[in-house]
C-alpha cells in the first residue's frame, strides 16, 4: 500500500486556509447537504483547540431545511434499495479510494479541528478507508439462512432487506471515522444516512460529505444518500430522535446522552445502536511484561489526550509490581511531548475545549476530596508554547478501587492506579463500574488469561490479553455493555442492525398443512 505523506504542518493562517480550501471549506460554509448545499439557520464557528484560532464558520439547519433533508434522504433510499448490493459495494469501494487520495489532507483537518496528533488524524482516515474495504466485501455477503420447514413441500428462509434512512449522531473525538463505520455499512445494506456531527467538529463533516457527494455524482447516484445536517440539539438532534421516518439511530456520546436517545427512539419503537461511555481498565499481573504494559498504558491513557471511549482510565496492578510499573509510567509520561498536534514529534495535543480542561480539573479536585493522591501531572498548561487554553499535563492518580470518581468517566487523561492482591479481586474491580466497553489484561499465566476471557471474566464488549484497551481494528464488532449502551458497530455481523430481517416461507405443494399439526376445518 502506498504510504501517504503528511502535509507540512500549517504553521500560519495562510497554510491552514490553503488546506481548508483544498478540501472545499470556505470562510462560511453551508451546513446542510441533501443533494444541494444549504443552511440558513444560526452560524456556528469552528475554532481549533490547538491555538484557539477561528477555522471557519458554518450556517446550520433550520426546521424547514431539516424537513426537506429527511424527505430527500427518503427519496434517495427508495431508489438506492433497488440497486443490487454488489453495485452498492462498488460505490463504497470508490468512496474508500477517494478517501485514500486525500488521507493526508483530511487527516490534517482532523488534527486542526479535533486536536488529534498527526498520526491519529491520519489513522482516523485510515479507519474510514478500512471500513469501506470491509463494506465492499460485505456487499457480496449479506447472507441469510435456509431453515428446515416442519411442513411438507415448504421452503423457509431468512432474508435481509434494506431498512430505511439511518440517523448517525457522532462525537468530536472520532469526527469522521465513526460516520464511516455507520455510513459505509448502511450504504451497502441499501440504506441512506442522515448525519448529525458534533458541533465541535463541523468542518471535517463538511469535507467528508463533499467527498461522498462527488463519488455519488460520478456514479449517477442521488447524493442525498449521504445527507448532512449540522445544527444544535434542539433543531436537529431532538428531531432525529423523535422522527418516525428514521427506523435506526446510531449514536456515539456520553451515557447521559444515550439515555435520552434510548428513551426517545424507544418510545416510537425505533432501533438504536448506542456507543456510549467507557471506564476501561488494564489489569497487570505479576507475570506480565512490564515493558509491554507500560507502552500499552501510555498509548491508552495519554493517546488522543485521553479522549477515546476506549481510553485507559484505570490501572489495576498487582501489589508486587506496582512500584516498578508506576515508576516506569512516570518516567514515560515525563517524556511525552505535549503541544501543537500538527508537529510530527508531538504525542499529546490539547483537550477539545476549555470545558474539557475544567472537567478534568473538577475530577482531580473530586478525587483529592475522596482521598486519592495525584502522583503526577494534572495541571493545565499555559504560556506561549501552549496557546488557546486547552493543554494539560496527563495525570496519574493513586486511588482506591471503590471511589465514586473512579467509577465515573471523565473524558480526559487521568489514570487511576490501584493495587490488588489476588486475581479474583482484580477481576471483580474491573467489572464493578457501570460502564462496560473495553478491558485488558497483561499476563503470561494462561489460566488468568483464559479466566479473563471466560463467561465469568471481563464483562466488557472488548477484552484484550497483552494489548491495551484502545485502538480496536474495524474487523471486530465494536461496542460494549451496561452504560456503554449495548450497541455494536463496525465489523463482524454489525451490519445486521442496518437491515430488516424477514422470515419467508414458500409452499410449493398443493395442500395447506398448518404448523404445529393444527387441523382447522376440513
Ligand atoms: C471512540 O472513542 O468513540 O478502538 C471510538 C478505538 C478506536 C475507536 C474509538 N478504533 O480506540
Short mmCIF file of C-alpha atoms and ligand atoms in Angstrom, two decimals:
data_model
loop_
_atom_site.label_atom_id
_atom_site.label_comp_id
_atom_site.label_asym_id
_atom_site.label_seq_id
_atom_site.Cartn_x
_atom_site.Cartn_y
_atom_site.Cartn_z
CA UNK A 1 0.00 0.00 0.00
CA UNK A 2 1.48 3.42 -0.88
CA UNK A 3 2.49 5.37 2.18
CA UNK A 4 0.75 8.70 2.44
CA UNK A 5 2.99 11.60 3.23
CA UNK A 6 1.76 14.07 5.80
CA UNK A 7 1.34 17.61 4.55
CA UNK A 8 3.57 20.19 6.17
CA UNK A 9 2.21 21.45 9.46
CA UNK A 10 0.14 24.57 8.82
CA UNK A 11 2.21 26.96 10.90
CA UNK A 12 0.49 30.03 9.58
CA UNK A 13 -3.08 31.01 8.91
CA UNK A 14 -2.20 31.08 5.20
CA UNK A 15 -1.21 27.38 5.24
CA UNK A 16 -4.27 26.41 7.21
CA UNK A 17 -6.59 28.22 4.83
CA UNK A 18 -4.88 26.57 1.81
CA UNK A 19 -5.58 23.19 3.40
CA UNK A 20 -9.19 24.10 4.14
CA UNK A 21 -9.65 25.36 0.60
CA UNK A 22 -8.24 22.15 -0.88
CA UNK A 23 -10.98 20.27 0.99
CA UNK A 24 -13.71 22.65 -0.17
CA UNK A 25 -14.01 24.57 3.11
CA UNK A 26 -14.64 28.30 2.80
CA UNK A 27 -14.79 31.08 5.36
CA UNK A 28 -18.54 30.48 5.76
CA UNK A 29 -20.00 27.12 4.78
CA UNK A 30 -23.40 25.65 4.17
CA UNK A 31 -24.04 23.09 6.91
CA UNK A 32 -26.81 21.12 5.24
CA UNK A 33 -26.38 18.73 2.34
CA UNK A 34 -29.31 16.82 0.90
CA UNK A 35 -28.35 16.80 -2.76
CA UNK A 36 -27.71 20.51 -2.62
CA UNK A 37 -25.92 22.63 -0.08
CA UNK A 38 -27.94 24.97 2.13
CA UNK A 39 -28.18 26.23 5.69
CA UNK A 40 -29.90 29.40 6.72
CA UNK A 41 -30.01 28.85 10.46
CA UNK A 42 -27.67 30.19 13.13
CA UNK A 43 -23.98 30.49 12.46
CA UNK A 44 -21.68 28.02 14.14
CA UNK A 45 -17.98 28.86 14.50
CA UNK A 46 -15.33 26.17 14.50
CA UNK A 47 -12.22 27.00 16.50
CA UNK A 48 -9.04 24.95 16.58
CA UNK A 49 -8.30 23.68 20.09
CA UNK A 50 -4.62 23.78 19.08
CA UNK A 51 -4.35 27.56 19.36
CA UNK A 52 -7.87 28.91 19.63
CA UNK A 53 -7.92 30.28 16.08
CA UNK A 54 -11.15 30.51 14.13
CA UNK A 55 -11.01 27.96 11.31
CA UNK A 56 -14.29 28.73 9.56
CA UNK A 57 -17.99 29.21 10.16
CA UNK A 58 -20.99 27.09 9.28
CA UNK A 59 -24.58 28.02 8.60
CA UNK A 60 -26.72 25.45 10.40
CA UNK A 61 -30.06 23.84 9.54
CA UNK A 62 -33.45 25.44 10.07
CA UNK A 63 -36.54 23.30 10.85
CA UNK A 64 -37.67 23.68 7.22
CA UNK A 65 -34.29 22.57 5.95
CA UNK A 66 -34.41 19.60 8.30
CA UNK A 67 -37.77 18.61 6.85
CA UNK A 68 -36.61 18.86 3.27
CA UNK A 69 -33.40 16.93 4.00
CA UNK A 70 -35.26 13.99 5.55
CA UNK A 71 -37.63 13.79 2.59
CA UNK A 72 -34.71 13.89 0.16
CA UNK A 73 -32.85 11.20 2.07
CA UNK A 74 -36.01 9.07 1.93
CA UNK A 75 -36.28 9.56 -1.82
CA UNK A 76 -32.61 8.57 -2.16
CA UNK A 77 -33.29 5.45 -0.08
CA UNK A 78 -36.25 4.42 -2.20
CA UNK A 79 -34.06 4.43 -5.28
CA UNK A 80 -30.89 3.04 -3.68
CA UNK A 81 -32.58 -0.02 -2.19
CA UNK A 82 -33.31 -1.26 -5.72
CA UNK A 83 -29.62 -1.20 -6.68
CA UNK A 84 -28.04 -4.67 -6.34
CA UNK A 85 -25.91 -4.88 -3.20
CA UNK A 86 -22.59 -5.59 -5.01
CA UNK A 87 -23.20 -2.49 -7.15
CA UNK A 88 -23.76 -0.54 -3.95
CA UNK A 89 -20.46 -2.02 -2.78
CA UNK A 90 -18.75 -0.66 -5.88
CA UNK A 91 -19.80 2.89 -4.94
CA UNK A 92 -18.46 2.35 -1.42
CA UNK A 93 -15.21 0.99 -2.90
CA UNK A 94 -14.84 4.25 -4.80
CA UNK A 95 -15.57 6.21 -1.63
CA UNK A 96 -12.67 4.35 0.01
CA UNK A 97 -10.40 5.24 -2.89
CA UNK A 98 -11.47 8.89 -2.79
CA UNK A 99 -10.55 8.91 0.90
CA UNK A 100 -7.18 7.29 0.12
CA UNK A 101 -6.45 10.17 -2.24
CA UNK A 102 -6.98 12.80 0.50
CA UNK A 103 -5.79 10.86 3.53
CA UNK A 104 -3.04 13.36 4.35
CA UNK A 105 -5.26 16.42 3.91
CA UNK A 106 -8.34 15.11 5.67
CA UNK A 107 -6.13 13.73 8.46
CA UNK A 108 -4.65 17.20 8.85
CA UNK A 109 -8.10 18.74 9.07
CA UNK A 110 -8.91 16.28 11.87
CA UNK A 111 -5.71 17.46 13.55
CA UNK A 112 -6.69 21.11 13.15
CA UNK A 113 -10.30 20.80 14.21
CA UNK A 114 -10.24 17.99 16.80
CA UNK A 115 -6.67 18.44 18.08
CA UNK A 116 -5.59 14.87 17.36
CA UNK A 117 -1.89 14.35 16.65
CA UNK A 118 -0.88 13.80 13.01
CA UNK A 119 -0.54 10.02 13.31
CA UNK A 120 -4.00 9.75 14.88
CA UNK A 121 -5.62 12.15 12.42
CA UNK A 122 -4.30 10.02 9.60
CA UNK A 123 -5.20 6.85 11.48
CA UNK A 124 -8.75 8.10 11.67
CA UNK A 125 -8.93 8.45 7.89
CA UNK A 126 -7.30 5.02 7.54
CA UNK A 127 -10.11 3.64 9.70
CA UNK A 128 -12.59 5.12 7.19
CA UNK A 129 -10.72 3.52 4.29
CA UNK A 130 -10.61 0.17 6.07
CA UNK A 131 -14.34 0.12 6.75
CA UNK A 132 -15.04 0.99 3.10
CA UNK A 133 -12.95 -2.03 2.05
CA UNK A 134 -14.75 -4.18 4.61
CA UNK A 135 -18.16 -2.95 3.46
CA UNK A 136 -17.29 -3.55 -0.20
CA UNK A 137 -16.57 -7.22 0.52
CA UNK A 138 -19.63 -7.39 2.72
CA UNK A 139 -21.81 -6.21 -0.15
CA UNK A 140 -21.46 -9.71 -1.62
CA UNK A 141 -22.02 -11.45 1.71
CA UNK A 142 -25.31 -10.17 3.11
CA UNK A 143 -26.25 -13.78 3.67
CA UNK A 144 -29.48 -15.16 5.02
CA UNK A 145 -30.24 -18.72 6.14
CA UNK A 146 -32.30 -21.54 4.78
CA UNK A 147 -34.24 -23.20 7.58
CA UNK A 148 -35.72 -26.72 7.65
CA UNK A 149 -39.50 -26.42 7.50
CA UNK A 150 -41.67 -28.80 9.55
CA UNK A 151 -44.29 -28.69 6.80
CA UNK A 152 -44.05 -30.88 3.68
CA UNK A 153 -43.24 -29.14 0.38
CA UNK A 154 -42.40 -25.87 2.12
CA UNK A 155 -39.22 -23.88 1.93
CA UNK A 156 -38.32 -21.50 4.73
CA UNK A 157 -35.61 -18.87 4.61
CA UNK A 158 -34.38 -15.74 6.25
CA UNK A 159 -33.54 -12.76 4.12
CA UNK A 160 -32.19 -9.30 4.80
CA UNK A 161 -33.69 -6.19 3.25
CA UNK A 162 -32.65 -2.54 3.35
CA UNK A 163 -34.04 -0.83 6.45
CA UNK A 164 -34.54 2.83 5.54
CA UNK A 165 -32.89 6.11 6.45
CA UNK A 166 -30.50 5.76 9.38
CA UNK A 167 -29.60 8.71 11.61
CA UNK A 168 -25.95 8.97 12.65
CA UNK A 169 -25.04 11.13 15.64
CA UNK A 170 -21.29 11.30 16.08
CA UNK A 171 -18.92 12.78 18.67
CA UNK A 172 -15.95 15.15 18.35
CA UNK A 173 -13.30 12.60 19.24
CA UNK A 174 -13.75 10.46 16.13
CA UNK A 175 -15.25 13.17 13.97
CA UNK A 176 -15.22 11.21 10.71
CA UNK A 177 -14.31 7.55 11.38
CA UNK A 178 -17.49 6.80 13.31
CA UNK A 179 -19.57 8.29 10.48
CA UNK A 180 -17.77 5.95 8.08
CA UNK A 181 -18.36 2.86 10.26
CA UNK A 182 -22.06 3.58 10.03
CA UNK A 183 -22.38 5.14 6.58
CA UNK A 184 -20.29 2.56 4.69
CA UNK A 185 -22.19 -0.37 6.20
CA UNK A 186 -25.55 1.34 5.84
CA UNK A 187 -24.80 2.12 2.19
CA UNK A 188 -24.02 -1.46 1.19
CA UNK A 189 -27.07 -2.58 3.17
CA UNK A 190 -29.18 -0.32 0.94
CA UNK A 191 -29.88 2.44 3.47
CA UNK A 192 -29.48 6.19 3.16
CA UNK A 193 -27.96 8.05 6.11
CA UNK A 194 -28.51 11.41 7.75
CA UNK A 195 -25.51 12.61 9.71
CA UNK A 196 -25.53 14.99 12.64
CA UNK A 197 -21.86 15.54 13.53
CA UNK A 198 -20.64 17.11 16.75
CA UNK A 199 -21.00 20.89 16.75
CA UNK A 200 -17.33 20.97 17.76
CA UNK A 201 -16.17 19.37 14.50
CA UNK A 202 -18.47 20.51 11.68
CA UNK A 203 -15.73 21.18 9.12
CA UNK A 204 -14.42 17.62 8.96
CA UNK A 205 -18.02 16.55 8.38
CA UNK A 206 -18.48 19.02 5.53
CA UNK A 207 -15.18 17.98 3.90
CA UNK A 208 -16.15 14.31 4.17
CA UNK A 209 -19.63 14.87 2.79
CA UNK A 210 -18.14 16.74 -0.18
CA UNK A 211 -16.06 13.66 -0.97
CA UNK A 212 -19.10 11.37 -0.70
CA UNK A 213 -21.11 13.78 -2.85
CA UNK A 214 -18.51 13.62 -5.62
CA UNK A 215 -18.42 9.82 -5.59
CA UNK A 216 -22.23 9.67 -5.80
CA UNK A 217 -22.35 12.16 -8.69
CA UNK A 218 -19.62 10.26 -10.59
CA UNK A 219 -21.80 7.15 -10.32
CA UNK A 220 -25.14 8.72 -11.12
CA UNK A 221 -26.34 8.04 -7.57
CA UNK A 222 -28.57 10.52 -5.72
CA UNK A 223 -26.06 12.18 -3.34
CA UNK A 224 -28.77 12.67 -0.70
CA UNK A 225 -27.74 9.10 0.12
CA UNK A 226 -25.19 10.75 2.42
CA UNK A 227 -27.22 13.60 3.88
CA UNK A 228 -25.61 16.02 6.33
CA UNK A 229 -27.47 18.09 8.90
CA UNK A 230 -25.36 20.35 11.05
CA UNK A 231 -27.27 22.03 13.82
CA UNK A 232 -27.90 22.12 17.52
CA UNK A 233 -29.58 19.52 19.64
CA UNK A 234 -32.97 21.22 19.61
CA UNK A 235 -33.19 21.80 15.86
CA UNK A 236 -31.54 18.64 14.55
CA UNK A 237 -30.76 16.18 17.37
CA UNK A 238 -34.16 16.04 19.04
CA UNK A 239 -35.93 15.97 15.70
CA UNK A 240 -33.90 12.96 14.59
CA UNK A 241 -34.69 11.09 17.81
CA UNK A 242 -38.41 11.69 17.51
CA UNK A 243 -38.71 11.23 13.76
CA UNK A 244 -40.65 8.10 12.86
CA UNK A 245 -39.20 8.23 9.35
CA UNK A 246 -35.84 7.11 10.77
CA UNK A 247 -36.02 3.44 11.78
CA UNK A 248 -32.47 3.46 13.20
CA UNK A 249 -30.47 5.97 15.20
CA UNK A 250 -26.81 5.18 15.75
CA UNK A 251 -25.41 7.48 18.41
CA UNK A 252 -21.97 7.92 19.93
CA UNK A 253 -21.52 10.07 23.01
CA UNK A 254 -21.96 10.15 26.77
CA UNK A 255 -24.12 7.68 28.69
CA UNK A 256 -26.29 10.64 29.72
CA UNK A 257 -26.98 11.44 26.09
CA UNK A 258 -27.56 7.75 25.42
CA UNK A 259 -30.40 7.60 27.94
CA UNK A 260 -32.11 10.45 26.11
CA UNK A 261 -31.62 8.73 22.75
CA UNK A 262 -32.84 5.36 24.03
CA UNK A 263 -35.94 6.88 25.64
CA UNK A 264 -36.99 8.98 22.68
CA UNK A 265 -36.26 6.41 19.99
CA UNK A 266 -37.66 3.58 22.12
CA UNK A 267 -40.92 5.44 22.60
CA UNK A 268 -41.52 5.27 18.88
CA UNK A 269 -40.18 1.69 18.62
CA UNK A 270 -37.17 2.76 16.60
CA UNK A 271 -33.90 0.91 16.77
CA UNK A 272 -30.74 2.27 18.34
CA UNK A 273 -27.06 1.46 18.16
CA UNK A 274 -25.57 3.12 21.23
CA UNK A 275 -21.83 3.53 21.73
CA UNK A 276 -21.51 5.44 24.99
CA UNK A 277 -19.14 5.89 27.89
CA UNK A 278 -16.29 3.61 28.87
CA UNK A 279 -14.25 3.24 32.04
CA UNK A 280 -11.65 0.88 30.75
CA UNK A 281 -9.19 -0.91 32.98
CA UNK A 282 -5.86 -2.58 32.40
CA UNK A 283 -5.00 -5.35 34.84
CA UNK A 284 -1.29 -6.04 35.17
CA UNK A 285 -0.46 -9.40 36.74
CA UNK A 286 2.89 -10.31 38.36
CA UNK A 287 3.97 -12.39 35.34
CA UNK A 288 3.34 -9.59 32.82
CA UNK A 289 5.93 -7.95 30.65
CA UNK A 290 6.10 -4.52 32.27
CA UNK A 291 7.61 -3.08 29.13
CA UNK A 292 4.59 -4.10 27.04
CA UNK A 293 2.18 -2.97 29.75
CA UNK A 294 3.89 0.41 30.04
CA UNK A 295 3.68 1.07 26.31
CA UNK A 296 0.07 -0.04 26.05
CA UNK A 297 -0.99 2.03 29.07
CA UNK A 298 0.83 5.08 27.73
CA UNK A 299 -0.99 4.85 24.39
CA UNK A 300 -4.29 4.03 26.08
CA UNK A 301 -4.21 6.73 28.75
CA UNK A 302 -2.32 9.57 27.04
CA UNK A 303 -3.12 8.89 23.38
CA UNK A 304 -5.85 11.16 21.96
CA UNK A 305 -5.32 13.13 25.21
CA UNK A 306 -7.46 10.52 26.97
CA UNK A 307 -10.46 11.38 24.82
CA UNK A 308 -11.34 7.98 23.36
CA UNK A 309 -14.26 5.92 24.60
CA UNK A 310 -11.66 3.18 24.83
CA UNK A 311 -9.04 5.26 26.71
CA UNK A 312 -7.41 3.51 29.65
CA UNK A 313 -8.80 5.11 32.79
CA UNK A 314 -7.97 2.56 35.48
CA UNK A 315 -4.81 0.57 36.18
CA UNK A 316 -5.33 -2.43 38.45
CA UNK A 317 -1.82 -3.66 39.14
CA UNK A 318 -0.61 -6.50 41.37
CA UNK A 319 0.96 -5.13 44.54
CA UNK A 320 4.26 -6.90 43.81
CA UNK A 321 4.85 -4.94 40.59
CA UNK A 322 3.03 -1.71 41.37
CA UNK A 323 6.05 0.35 42.40
CA UNK A 324 8.08 -0.74 39.36
CA UNK A 325 5.27 -0.09 36.91
CA UNK A 326 4.28 3.27 38.36
CA UNK A 327 7.93 4.34 38.25
CA UNK A 328 8.16 3.31 34.58
CA UNK A 329 4.94 5.15 33.78
CA UNK A 330 6.03 8.35 35.49
CA UNK A 331 9.30 8.26 33.50
CA UNK A 332 7.37 7.59 30.27
CA UNK A 333 4.84 10.36 31.00
CA UNK A 334 7.72 12.80 31.54
CA UNK A 335 8.96 12.03 28.00
CA UNK A 336 5.63 12.74 26.33
CA UNK A 337 5.90 15.75 24.04
CA UNK A 338 2.79 17.85 24.64
CA UNK A 339 1.91 20.67 22.26
CA UNK A 340 0.77 21.50 18.75
CA UNK A 341 -0.57 18.21 17.40
CA UNK A 342 0.40 19.23 13.86
CA UNK A 343 4.08 18.88 14.80
CA UNK A 344 5.41 15.41 13.98
CA UNK A 345 7.08 14.80 17.37
CA UNK A 346 4.04 15.69 19.45
CA UNK A 347 2.41 12.76 21.26
CA UNK A 348 -0.33 14.63 23.05
CA UNK A 349 -2.32 17.58 21.73
CA UNK A 350 -4.91 19.69 23.55
CA UNK A 351 -8.25 18.70 25.02
CA UNK A 352 -11.15 19.61 22.77
CA UNK A 353 -12.07 22.83 24.58
CA UNK A 354 -11.84 24.80 27.82
CA UNK A 355 -14.80 22.88 29.23
CA UNK A 356 -12.76 19.68 28.85
CA UNK A 357 -9.96 21.25 30.88
CA UNK A 358 -12.43 22.38 33.55
CA UNK A 359 -13.96 18.88 33.73
CA UNK A 360 -10.53 17.38 34.24
CA UNK A 361 -9.69 19.88 37.00
CA UNK A 362 -13.02 19.22 38.70
CA UNK A 363 -12.45 15.45 38.56
CA UNK A 364 -8.98 15.81 40.08
CA UNK A 365 -10.33 18.03 42.86
CA UNK A 366 -13.06 15.49 43.50
CA UNK A 367 -10.52 12.66 43.54
CA UNK A 368 -8.42 14.51 46.12
CA UNK A 369 -11.52 15.18 48.21
CA UNK A 370 -12.34 11.48 48.13
CA UNK A 371 -8.86 10.62 49.41
CA UNK A 372 -6.93 9.95 46.21
CA UNK A 373 -3.42 11.27 45.65
CA UNK A 374 -2.19 12.85 42.43
CA UNK A 375 1.20 11.23 41.76
CA UNK A 376 1.94 13.00 38.52
CA UNK A 377 0.73 15.91 36.40
CA UNK A 378 -2.86 17.02 36.01
CA UNK A 379 -2.27 20.75 35.69
CA UNK A 380 -3.41 22.97 32.81
CA UNK A 381 -0.55 24.24 30.66
CA UNK A 382 -0.34 27.86 29.51
CA UNK A 383 2.13 30.33 28.08
CA UNK A 384 3.31 30.87 24.51
CA UNK A 385 4.09 27.17 23.98
CA UNK A 386 0.52 26.20 24.82
CA UNK A 387 -1.82 28.76 23.21
CA UNK A 388 -5.58 28.54 23.31
CA UNK A 389 -6.12 27.29 26.85
CA UNK A 390 -6.78 23.59 26.17
CA UNK A 391 -3.47 21.92 27.02
CA UNK A 392 -2.99 19.83 30.18
CA UNK A 393 -0.39 17.51 31.61
CA UNK A 394 -1.75 13.96 31.84
CA UNK A 395 -2.35 12.76 35.38
CA UNK A 396 -1.52 9.60 37.31
CA UNK A 397 -3.59 9.29 40.47
CA UNK A 398 -3.28 6.74 43.27
CA UNK A 399 -6.84 5.80 44.23
CA UNK A 400 -8.98 3.18 45.91
CA UNK A 401 -10.95 0.99 43.53
CA UNK A 402 -14.31 1.94 45.04
CA UNK A 403 -14.12 5.75 44.96
CA UNK A 404 -17.08 7.35 43.27
CA UNK A 405 -14.83 9.35 40.96
CA UNK A 406 -13.05 6.16 39.85
CA UNK A 407 -16.41 4.80 38.70
CA UNK A 408 -17.08 7.96 36.68
CA UNK A 409 -15.92 8.54 33.11
CA UNK A 410 -14.01 11.80 32.82
CA UNK A 411 -13.11 12.46 29.19
CA UNK A 412 -9.53 13.47 29.95
CA UNK A 413 -6.10 11.90 30.51
CA UNK A 414 -6.50 10.77 34.11
CA UNK A 415 -5.22 7.32 35.05
CA UNK A 416 -6.36 5.95 38.42
CA UNK A 417 -3.95 3.38 39.86
CA UNK A 418 -4.92 0.76 42.41
CA UNK A 419 -3.12 -2.37 43.55
CA UNK A 420 -4.63 -5.82 44.03
CA UNK A 421 -3.67 -8.95 45.93
CA UNK A 422 -5.41 -11.81 44.15
CA UNK A 423 -6.67 -12.18 40.62
CA UNK A 424 -10.33 -12.70 41.56
CA UNK A 425 -10.25 -9.33 43.31
CA UNK A 426 -8.74 -7.66 40.23
CA UNK A 427 -11.46 -9.13 38.02
CA UNK A 428 -14.19 -8.01 40.42
CA UNK A 429 -12.81 -4.46 40.43
CA UNK A 430 -12.52 -4.44 36.66
CA UNK A 431 -16.21 -5.34 36.41
CA UNK A 432 -17.65 -3.25 39.24
CA UNK A 433 -18.01 0.03 37.29
CA UNK A 434 -21.25 0.92 35.50
CA UNK A 435 -19.58 1.08 32.07
CA UNK A 436 -18.56 -1.96 30.02
CA UNK A 437 -16.68 -1.05 26.85
CA UNK A 438 -13.06 -2.22 26.82
CA UNK A 439 -10.71 -4.14 29.10
CA UNK A 440 -7.20 -5.54 29.02
CA UNK A 441 -5.08 -7.99 30.96
CA UNK A 442 -1.30 -8.28 30.88
CA UNK A 443 -0.20 -11.72 31.97
CA UNK A 444 1.76 -14.74 30.79
CA UNK A 445 -0.28 -17.07 33.01
CA UNK A 446 -2.59 -18.97 30.69
CA UNK A 447 -5.12 -19.64 33.45
CA UNK A 448 -5.51 -15.95 34.21
CA UNK A 449 -5.82 -15.16 30.51
CA UNK A 450 -8.50 -17.80 29.97
CA UNK A 451 -10.41 -16.80 33.11
CA UNK A 452 -10.36 -13.21 31.91
CA UNK A 453 -11.89 -14.22 28.58
CA UNK A 454 -14.36 -16.73 30.06
CA UNK A 455 -18.01 -16.11 30.82
CA UNK A 456 -17.13 -15.15 34.39
CA UNK A 457 -14.25 -12.93 33.27
CA UNK A 458 -14.36 -9.44 31.79
CA UNK A 459 -17.90 -8.18 31.30
CA UNK A 460 -16.89 -5.75 28.54
CA UNK A 461 -17.61 -5.76 24.82
CA UNK A 462 -13.86 -5.77 24.18
CA UNK A 463 -11.41 -7.93 26.14
CA UNK A 464 -7.71 -7.97 25.24
CA UNK A 465 -4.80 -10.02 26.52
CA UNK A 466 -1.34 -8.44 26.35
CA UNK A 467 -2.51 -5.40 24.42
CA UNK A 468 -4.17 -2.21 25.56
CA UNK A 469 -7.78 -1.09 25.78
CA UNK A 470 -7.86 1.31 22.83
CA UNK A 471 -7.19 1.12 19.12
CA UNK A 472 -9.57 -1.65 18.07
CA UNK A 473 -9.47 -2.89 14.49
CA UNK A 474 -12.55 -2.40 12.32
CA UNK A 475 -12.98 -6.13 11.64
CA UNK A 476 -14.45 -6.87 15.06
CA UNK A 477 -17.79 -5.71 16.36
CA UNK A 478 -17.18 -2.52 18.36
CA UNK A 479 -19.20 -1.57 21.43
CA UNK A 480 -19.93 -2.62 24.97
CA UNK A 481 -22.33 -3.50 27.72
CA UNK A 482 -24.10 -1.79 30.64
CA UNK A 483 -23.92 2.01 30.43
CA UNK A 484 -21.88 1.71 27.25
CA UNK A 485 -25.24 1.06 25.66
CA UNK A 486 -25.06 -2.44 24.19
CA UNK A 487 -24.70 -1.40 20.54
CA UNK A 488 -22.24 -2.91 18.10
CA UNK A 489 -20.80 -1.07 15.13
CA UNK A 490 -18.18 -1.73 12.50
CA UNK A 491 -17.10 -5.33 11.79
CA UNK A 492 -18.34 -8.89 12.33
CA UNK A 493 -22.11 -9.08 11.82
CA UNK A 494 -22.84 -5.50 12.99
CA UNK A 495 -24.34 -4.96 9.51
CA UNK A 496 -27.48 -6.80 10.60
CA UNK A 497 -28.57 -3.76 12.62
CA UNK A 498 -28.81 -1.78 9.37
CA UNK A 499 -31.14 -4.29 7.72
CA UNK A 500 -34.63 -5.62 8.11
CA UNK A 501 -34.80 -9.36 8.81
CA UNK A 502 -37.57 -11.27 7.10
CA UNK A 503 -38.57 -14.88 7.58
CA UNK A 504 -40.11 -16.07 4.32
CA UNK A 505 -41.86 -19.40 3.70
CA UNK A 506 -42.94 -20.75 0.33
CA UNK A 507 -45.45 -23.59 -0.14
CA UNK A 508 -44.66 -25.44 -3.38
CA UNK A 509 -47.20 -28.21 -2.75
CA UNK A 510 -50.90 -28.37 -3.41
CA UNK A 511 -52.14 -28.77 0.18
CA UNK A 512 -52.17 -26.31 3.06
CA UNK A 513 -50.59 -28.11 6.05
CA UNK A 514 -50.54 -25.93 9.16
CA UNK A 515 -47.62 -25.74 11.56
CA UNK A 516 -47.84 -27.40 14.98
CA UNK A 517 -50.01 -30.05 13.26
CA UNK A 518 -53.13 -27.94 13.73
CA UNK A 519 -56.25 -29.12 11.86
CA UNK A 520 -58.54 -26.23 11.10
CA UNK A 521 -61.84 -27.04 9.43
CA UNK A 522 -61.97 -29.82 6.82
C1 LIG B 1 -14.44 6.11 20.22
O1 LIG B 1 -13.65 6.54 21.04
O2 LIG B 1 -15.59 6.59 20.11
O3 LIG B 1 -10.81 1.39 19.43
C2 LIG B 1 -14.12 5.08 19.23
C3 LIG B 1 -10.55 2.57 19.31
C4 LIG B 1 -10.98 3.24 18.03
C5 LIG B 1 -12.38 3.73 18.12
C6 LIG B 1 -12.73 4.53 19.33
N1 LIG B 1 -10.85 2.32 16.95
O4 LIG B 1 -9.96 3.20 20.15
#
